[in-house]
PDB file of C-alpha atoms in Angstrom:
ATOM      1  CA  MET A   1      -1.008   4.521 -19.498  1.00  0.00           C
ATOM      2  CA  GLN A   2       1.262   6.574 -17.270  1.00  0.00           C
ATOM      3  CA  PHE A   3      -0.167   9.365 -15.134  1.00  0.00           C
ATOM      4  CA  ALA A   4       3.099  11.092 -14.182  1.00  0.00           C
ATOM      5  CA  PRO A   5       2.252  14.364 -15.996  1.00  0.00           C
ATOM      6  CA  LEU A   6      -0.970  14.623 -13.964  1.00  0.00           C
ATOM      7  CA  PHE A   7       0.568  14.424 -10.496  1.00  0.00           C
ATOM      8  CA  PRO A   8       1.879  18.007 -10.412  1.00  0.00           C
ATOM      9  CA  ILE A   9      -1.593  19.213 -11.414  1.00  0.00           C
ATOM     10  CA  VAL A  10      -3.272  17.035  -8.779  1.00  0.00           C
ATOM     11  CA  TYR A  11      -0.827  18.342  -6.183  1.00  0.00           C
ATOM     12  CA  ARG A  12      -1.632  21.978  -7.001  1.00  0.00           C
ATOM     13  CA  ILE A  13      -5.350  21.251  -6.635  1.00  0.00           C
ATOM     14  CA  LEU A  14      -5.301  19.093  -3.500  1.00  0.00           C
ATOM     15  CA  GLN A  15      -2.575  20.807  -1.480  1.00  0.00           C
ATOM     16  CA  PRO A  16      -4.539  24.022  -0.721  1.00  0.00           C
ATOM     17  CA  SER A  17      -7.783  22.047  -0.366  1.00  0.00           C
ATOM     18  CA  PHE A  18      -6.434  19.809   2.407  1.00  0.00           C
ATOM     19  CA  PRO A  19      -4.010  21.965   4.387  1.00  0.00           C
ATOM     20  CA  HIS A  20      -3.921  19.614   7.387  1.00  0.00           C
ATOM     21  CA  CYS A  21      -1.969  17.052   5.354  1.00  0.00           C
ATOM     22  CA  LEU A  22       1.797  17.348   5.119  1.00  0.00           C
ATOM     23  CA  TRP A  23       2.423  17.963   1.422  1.00  0.00           C
ATOM     24  CA  CYS A  24       5.792  19.713   1.479  1.00  0.00           C
ATOM     25  CA  GLY A  25       8.205  21.707   3.607  1.00  0.00           C
ATOM     26  CA  ASP A  26       9.245  25.350   3.696  1.00  0.00           C
ATOM     27  CA  SER A  27       9.514  26.873   0.229  1.00  0.00           C
ATOM     28  CA  ASN A  28      12.201  29.222   1.559  1.00  0.00           C
ATOM     29  CA  SER A  29      14.434  26.341   2.645  1.00  0.00           C
ATOM     30  CA  LYS A  30      16.606  24.031   0.539  1.00  0.00           C
ATOM     31  CA  LYS A  31      15.566  21.084   2.729  1.00  0.00           C
ATOM     32  CA  ILE A  32      13.823  18.226   0.930  1.00  0.00           C
ATOM     33  CA  ALA A  33      12.616  14.793   2.020  1.00  0.00           C
ATOM     34  CA  LEU A  34      13.266  11.526   0.218  1.00  0.00           C
ATOM     35  CA  THR A  35      10.601   8.947   1.101  1.00  0.00           C
ATOM     36  CA  PHE A  36      10.048   5.307   0.213  1.00  0.00           C
ATOM     37  CA  ASP A  37       6.754   3.394   0.194  1.00  0.00           C
ATOM     38  CA  ASP A  38       5.685  -0.278   0.263  1.00  0.00           C
ATOM     39  CA  GLY A  39       8.656  -1.826   2.106  1.00  0.00           C
ATOM     40  CA  PRO A  40      10.549  -3.175   3.760  1.00  0.00           C
ATOM     41  CA  HIS A  41      11.695  -5.562   1.046  1.00  0.00           C
ATOM     42  CA  PRO A  42      14.357  -8.224   1.709  1.00  0.00           C
ATOM     43  CA  GLN A  43      16.321  -7.361  -1.448  1.00  0.00           C
ATOM     44  CA  TYR A  44      15.511  -3.792  -2.478  1.00  0.00           C
ATOM     45  CA  THR A  45      15.541  -2.061   0.921  1.00  0.00           C
ATOM     46  CA  PRO A  46      19.127  -3.130   1.806  1.00  0.00           C
ATOM     47  CA  GLN A  47      20.217  -1.794  -1.598  1.00  0.00           C
ATOM     48  CA  VAL A  48      18.593   1.541  -0.751  1.00  0.00           C
ATOM     49  CA  LEU A  49      20.242   1.607   2.674  1.00  0.00           C
ATOM     50  CA  LYS A  50      23.651   1.065   1.105  1.00  0.00           C
ATOM     51  CA  VAL A  51      23.261   4.087  -1.192  1.00  0.00           C
ATOM     52  CA  LEU A  52      21.873   6.297   1.594  1.00  0.00           C
ATOM     53  CA  GLU A  53      24.746   5.325   3.858  1.00  0.00           C
ATOM     54  CA  HIS A  54      27.275   6.113   1.126  1.00  0.00           C
ATOM     55  CA  TYR A  55      25.977   9.687   0.922  1.00  0.00           C
ATOM     56  CA  ASN A  56      25.315   9.940   4.672  1.00  0.00           C
ATOM     57  CA  ILE A  57      21.643  10.736   4.061  1.00  0.00           C
ATOM     58  CA  THR A  58      18.607   9.939   6.179  1.00  0.00           C
ATOM     59  CA  ALA A  59      15.249   9.248   4.545  1.00  0.00           C
ATOM     60  CA  SER A  60      11.697   8.358   5.564  1.00  0.00           C
ATOM     61  CA  PHE A  61      10.064   4.969   5.003  1.00  0.00           C
ATOM     62  CA  PHE A  62       6.323   4.223   4.924  1.00  0.00           C
ATOM     63  CA  TRP A  63       5.846   0.560   5.687  1.00  0.00           C
ATOM     64  CA  LEU A  64       3.247  -2.105   5.089  1.00  0.00           C
ATOM     65  CA  GLY A  65       2.764  -4.143   8.250  1.00  0.00           C
ATOM     66  CA  VAL A  66       2.720  -7.421   6.346  1.00  0.00           C
ATOM     67  CA  CYS A  67       6.152  -6.618   4.871  1.00  0.00           C
ATOM     68  CA  VAL A  68       7.544  -5.724   8.286  1.00  0.00           C
ATOM     69  CA  ASN A  69       6.401  -9.106   9.577  1.00  0.00           C
ATOM     70  CA  ARG A  70       8.077 -10.825   6.623  1.00  0.00           C
ATOM     71  CA  SER A  71      11.397  -8.972   7.018  1.00  0.00           C
ATOM     72  CA  PRO A  72      11.738  -7.764  10.627  1.00  0.00           C
ATOM     73  CA  HIS A  73      15.536  -7.774  10.458  1.00  0.00           C
ATOM     74  CA  ILE A  74      15.434  -5.384   7.492  1.00  0.00           C
ATOM     75  CA  ALA A  75      13.014  -3.126   9.363  1.00  0.00           C
ATOM     76  CA  LYS A  76      15.376  -3.014  12.334  1.00  0.00           C
ATOM     77  CA  ALA A  77      18.300  -2.166  10.065  1.00  0.00           C
ATOM     78  CA  VAL A  78      16.373   0.842   8.710  1.00  0.00           C
ATOM     79  CA  LYS A  79      15.487   2.041  12.202  1.00  0.00           C
ATOM     80  CA  ASP A  80      19.011   1.511  13.551  1.00  0.00           C
ATOM     81  CA  ARG A  81      20.426   3.778  10.835  1.00  0.00           C
ATOM     82  CA  GLY A  82      18.284   6.675  12.019  1.00  0.00           C
ATOM     83  CA  HIS A  83      15.700   6.792   9.254  1.00  0.00           C
ATOM     84  CA  TRP A  84      12.154   8.018   9.941  1.00  0.00           C
ATOM     85  CA  ILE A  85       9.356   5.451   9.966  1.00  0.00           C
ATOM     86  CA  GLY A  86       5.720   5.950   8.976  1.00  0.00           C
ATOM     87  CA  LEU A  87       2.660   3.789   8.354  1.00  0.00           C
ATOM     88  CA  HIS A  88       1.270   2.719   4.976  1.00  0.00           C
ATOM     89  CA  GLY A  89      -1.372   0.299   6.268  1.00  0.00           C
ATOM     90  CA  TYR A  90      -1.042  -3.399   6.976  1.00  0.00           C
ATOM     91  CA  GLU A  91      -1.668  -4.388   3.365  1.00  0.00           C
ATOM     92  CA  HIS A  92      -1.785  -2.175   0.288  1.00  0.00           C
ATOM     93  CA  HIS A  93      -5.516  -1.517   0.463  1.00  0.00           C
ATOM     94  CA  SER A  94      -6.915   1.899  -0.416  1.00  0.00           C
ATOM     95  CA  PHE A  95      -8.137   3.419   2.834  1.00  0.00           C
ATOM     96  CA  PRO A  96     -11.502   4.662   1.477  1.00  0.00           C
ATOM     97  CA  THR A  97     -12.444   1.030   0.700  1.00  0.00           C
ATOM     98  CA  LEU A  98     -12.011   0.029   4.361  1.00  0.00           C
ATOM     99  CA  SER A  99     -14.574   0.415   7.109  1.00  0.00           C
ATOM    100  CA  GLU A 100     -13.664   2.581  10.081  1.00  0.00           C
ATOM    101  CA  ILE A 101     -12.868  -0.514  12.143  1.00  0.00           C
ATOM    102  CA  GLN A 102     -10.812  -2.087   9.345  1.00  0.00           C
ATOM    103  CA  LEU A 103      -8.799   1.101   8.880  1.00  0.00           C
ATOM    104  CA  LYS A 104      -8.067   1.406  12.591  1.00  0.00           C
ATOM    105  CA  GLN A 105      -7.038  -2.251  12.772  1.00  0.00           C
ATOM    106  CA  SER A 106      -4.808  -1.884   9.693  1.00  0.00           C
ATOM    107  CA  LEU A 107      -2.875   0.972  11.285  1.00  0.00           C
ATOM    108  CA  GLU A 108      -2.668  -0.648  14.712  1.00  0.00           C
ATOM    109  CA  LYS A 109      -1.509  -3.995  13.294  1.00  0.00           C
ATOM    110  CA  THR A 110       1.235  -2.143  11.447  1.00  0.00           C
ATOM    111  CA  GLN A 111       2.275  -0.367  14.637  1.00  0.00           C
ATOM    112  CA  ILE A 112       2.465  -3.723  16.423  1.00  0.00           C
ATOM    113  CA  ALA A 113       4.572  -5.239  13.625  1.00  0.00           C
ATOM    114  CA  ILE A 114       6.998  -2.305  13.806  1.00  0.00           C
ATOM    115  CA  TYR A 115       7.160  -2.493  17.597  1.00  0.00           C
ATOM    116  CA  ASN A 116       7.988  -6.201  17.431  1.00  0.00           C
ATOM    117  CA  ALA A 117      10.732  -5.580  14.867  1.00  0.00           C
ATOM    118  CA  CYS A 118      12.124  -2.233  16.025  1.00  0.00           C
ATOM    119  CA  GLU A 119      10.773  -1.591  19.535  1.00  0.00           C
ATOM    120  CA  LEU A 120       9.271   1.703  18.386  1.00  0.00           C
ATOM    121  CA  GLN A 121       6.250   2.563  20.529  1.00  0.00           C
ATOM    122  CA  PRO A 122       2.897   3.268  18.813  1.00  0.00           C
ATOM    123  CA  GLN A 123       3.058   6.925  19.860  1.00  0.00           C
ATOM    124  CA  GLN A 124       6.295   7.227  17.868  1.00  0.00           C
ATOM    125  CA  LEU A 125       4.497   6.092  14.709  1.00  0.00           C
ATOM    126  CA  ARG A 126       1.958   8.795  13.908  1.00  0.00           C
ATOM    127  CA  ASP A 127       2.733   9.616  10.256  1.00  0.00           C
ATOM    128  CA  VAL A 128       0.456   7.861   7.764  1.00  0.00           C
ATOM    129  CA  ARG A 129       0.615   7.868   3.986  1.00  0.00           C
ATOM    130  CA  PRO A 130      -2.513   6.438   2.330  1.00  0.00           C
ATOM    131  CA  PRO A 131      -1.790   3.735  -0.287  1.00  0.00           C
ATOM    132  CA  ASN A 132      -2.180   5.098  -3.818  1.00  0.00           C
ATOM    133  CA  GLY A 133      -2.599   8.547  -2.256  1.00  0.00           C
ATOM    134  CA  PHE A 134      -6.325   7.874  -1.941  1.00  0.00           C
ATOM    135  CA  PHE A 135      -8.217   9.469   0.919  1.00  0.00           C
ATOM    136  CA  THR A 136     -11.507  11.188   1.636  1.00  0.00           C
ATOM    137  CA  PRO A 137     -12.450  13.968   4.070  1.00  0.00           C
ATOM    138  CA  LYS A 138     -13.760  11.181   6.323  1.00  0.00           C
ATOM    139  CA  THR A 139     -10.361   9.472   6.216  1.00  0.00           C
ATOM    140  CA  LEU A 140      -8.677  12.687   7.341  1.00  0.00           C
ATOM    141  CA  GLN A 141     -11.276  13.184  10.054  1.00  0.00           C
ATOM    142  CA  LEU A 142     -10.494   9.720  11.433  1.00  0.00           C
ATOM    143  CA  PHE A 143      -6.750  10.427  11.306  1.00  0.00           C
ATOM    144  CA  GLN A 144      -7.281  13.558  13.366  1.00  0.00           C
ATOM    145  CA  GLN A 145      -9.538  11.705  15.799  1.00  0.00           C
ATOM    146  CA  TRP A 146      -6.903   8.955  16.249  1.00  0.00           C
ATOM    147  CA  ASN A 147      -4.004  11.414  16.417  1.00  0.00           C
ATOM    148  CA  TYR A 148      -2.310  10.467  13.141  1.00  0.00           C
ATOM    149  CA  ARG A 149      -0.719  12.918  10.704  1.00  0.00           C
ATOM    150  CA  PRO A 150      -1.516  12.365   7.010  1.00  0.00           C
ATOM    151  CA  VAL A 151       1.625  12.671   4.872  1.00  0.00           C
ATOM    152  CA  MET A 152       1.240  13.155   1.147  1.00  0.00           C
ATOM    153  CA  TRP A 153       3.766  14.305  -1.491  1.00  0.00           C
ATOM    154  CA  SER A 154       4.792  17.019  -3.905  1.00  0.00           C
ATOM    155  CA  VAL A 155       6.978  15.028  -6.339  1.00  0.00           C
ATOM    156  CA  VAL A 156       5.694  11.689  -7.676  1.00  0.00           C
ATOM    157  CA  PRO A 157       7.758  10.339 -10.596  1.00  0.00           C
ATOM    158  CA  GLU A 158       5.581   7.206 -10.913  1.00  0.00           C
ATOM    159  CA  ASP A 159       8.544   4.890 -10.486  1.00  0.00           C
ATOM    160  CA  TRP A 160       6.304   1.924  -9.633  1.00  0.00           C
ATOM    161  CA  VAL A 161       5.428   1.397 -13.307  1.00  0.00           C
ATOM    162  CA  ARG A 162       9.176   1.221 -14.097  1.00  0.00           C
ATOM    163  CA  PRO A 163       9.369   3.706 -16.980  1.00  0.00           C
ATOM    164  CA  GLY A 164      13.176   3.580 -16.789  1.00  0.00           C
ATOM    165  CA  VAL A 165      15.713   4.941 -14.328  1.00  0.00           C
ATOM    166  CA  SER A 166      16.657   7.957 -16.449  1.00  0.00           C
ATOM    167  CA  ILE A 167      13.005   8.944 -16.887  1.00  0.00           C
ATOM    168  CA  VAL A 168      12.341   8.763 -13.144  1.00  0.00           C
ATOM    169  CA  VAL A 169      15.465  10.804 -12.395  1.00  0.00           C
ATOM    170  CA  ASN A 170      14.534  13.440 -14.962  1.00  0.00           C
ATOM    171  CA  ARG A 171      10.985  13.706 -13.622  1.00  0.00           C
ATOM    172  CA  VAL A 172      12.269  14.365 -10.121  1.00  0.00           C
ATOM    173  CA  LEU A 173      14.863  16.899 -11.272  1.00  0.00           C
ATOM    174  CA  LYS A 174      12.239  18.730 -13.310  1.00  0.00           C
ATOM    175  CA  GLN A 175       9.775  18.997 -10.416  1.00  0.00           C
ATOM    176  CA  VAL A 176      11.982  19.352  -7.346  1.00  0.00           C
ATOM    177  CA  GLN A 177      12.036  22.661  -5.506  1.00  0.00           C
ATOM    178  CA  ASN A 178      12.581  23.938  -1.983  1.00  0.00           C
ATOM    179  CA  GLY A 179      10.666  21.831   0.533  1.00  0.00           C
ATOM    180  CA  SER A 180       9.871  19.022  -1.896  1.00  0.00           C
ATOM    181  CA  LEU A 181       8.555  15.741  -0.535  1.00  0.00           C
ATOM    182  CA  ILE A 182       9.632  13.055  -3.009  1.00  0.00           C
ATOM    183  CA  VAL A 183       7.993   9.625  -3.236  1.00  0.00           C
ATOM    184  CA  LEU A 184       9.830   6.531  -4.459  1.00  0.00           C
ATOM    185  CA  HIS A 185       9.147   2.837  -3.851  1.00  0.00           C
ATOM    186  CA  ASP A 186      11.297   0.056  -2.407  1.00  0.00           C
ATOM    187  CA  GLY A 187       8.608  -2.632  -2.543  1.00  0.00           C
ATOM    188  CA  VAL A 188       7.548  -5.223  -5.104  1.00  0.00           C
ATOM    189  CA  CYS A 189       6.488  -2.577  -7.643  1.00  0.00           C
ATOM    190  CA  GLY A 190       9.322  -0.209  -8.507  1.00  0.00           C
ATOM    191  CA  GLY A 191      11.840  -1.501  -6.013  1.00  0.00           C
ATOM    192  CA  GLN A 192      13.841  -3.255  -8.713  1.00  0.00           C
ATOM    193  CA  ASP A 193      15.172   0.106  -9.939  1.00  0.00           C
ATOM    194  CA  VAL A 194      15.119   2.258  -6.821  1.00  0.00           C
ATOM    195  CA  ALA A 195      18.758   1.865  -5.741  1.00  0.00           C
ATOM    196  CA  LYS A 196      19.987   2.652  -9.266  1.00  0.00           C
ATOM    197  CA  THR A 197      17.649   5.645  -9.340  1.00  0.00           C
ATOM    198  CA  ILE A 198      18.815   7.251  -6.107  1.00  0.00           C
ATOM    199  CA  LYS A 199      22.451   6.497  -6.901  1.00  0.00           C
ATOM    200  CA  ILE A 200      22.081   8.858  -9.862  1.00  0.00           C
ATOM    201  CA  LEU A 201      19.559  11.242  -8.314  1.00  0.00           C
ATOM    202  CA  ILE A 202      21.134  12.007  -4.931  1.00  0.00           C
ATOM    203  CA  PRO A 203      24.447  13.466  -6.137  1.00  0.00           C
ATOM    204  CA  GLN A 204      22.645  15.665  -8.659  1.00  0.00           C
ATOM    205  CA  LEU A 205      20.327  17.020  -5.964  1.00  0.00           C
ATOM    206  CA  LEU A 206      23.257  17.589  -3.621  1.00  0.00           C
ATOM    207  CA  GLN A 207      25.037  19.457  -6.397  1.00  0.00           C
ATOM    208  CA  LYS A 208      21.996  21.733  -6.668  1.00  0.00           C
ATOM    209  CA  GLY A 209      22.393  22.577  -2.982  1.00  0.00           C
ATOM    210  CA  TYR A 210      19.531  20.570  -1.536  1.00  0.00           C
ATOM    211  CA  GLU A 211      19.747  19.133   1.973  1.00  0.00           C
ATOM    212  CA  PHE A 212      18.054  15.795   2.656  1.00  0.00           C
ATOM    213  CA  VAL A 213      16.079  15.603   5.908  1.00  0.00           C
ATOM    214  CA  THR A 214      13.558  13.253   7.492  1.00  0.00           C
ATOM    215  CA  LEU A 215       9.913  14.247   7.762  1.00  0.00           C
ATOM    216  CA  ASP A 216      10.173  15.363  11.375  1.00  0.00           C
ATOM    217  CA  LYS A 217      12.705  17.987  10.265  1.00  0.00           C
ATOM    218  CA  LEU A 218      10.971  18.969   7.022  1.00  0.00           C
TER     219      LEU A 218
END
């Protein structure tokens, strides 16, 4: 069962309820953010980089620490091309299932992995996207206490279940608006199609007048 039709409804409910999360940008601006979760991947992430470079676009990547450790050279390539880096946990565990200590260690281990690969200091890595989008008020309280910024989404085409490139593209085009924060995946689930998806999606969004920016500029 696919849940794609539910995500816009969930967004409209959660976004005003948790205003301290970054859900989207300025609705009066044509700036949008393209983000990728679950990488870096040795095959899929370089394919993404090639498409982004072709269109001279910067994006934002939320990484799993274990994947950074497996592919540090890919992580460095992403950083060297000026893309924004965020945290997605060390492994793809839902944050509410972790103890406070486990959650803190997961984020810090990911920061260490990124520092070793990219020489980005921990204070440069403050954006966190919870795996599966799952969080609780306690999770957000801990983020605030530890000086992290929770980053969520406004457009989720559910590409990780691989419904087909054209379906993912159409879902994004149907939902996108000023300030949209779009989530795609360049990891094991969904990464097989991501380069093909953005190769079709990016020129159509550019034609509509949207400007791609990283999260720090959204």
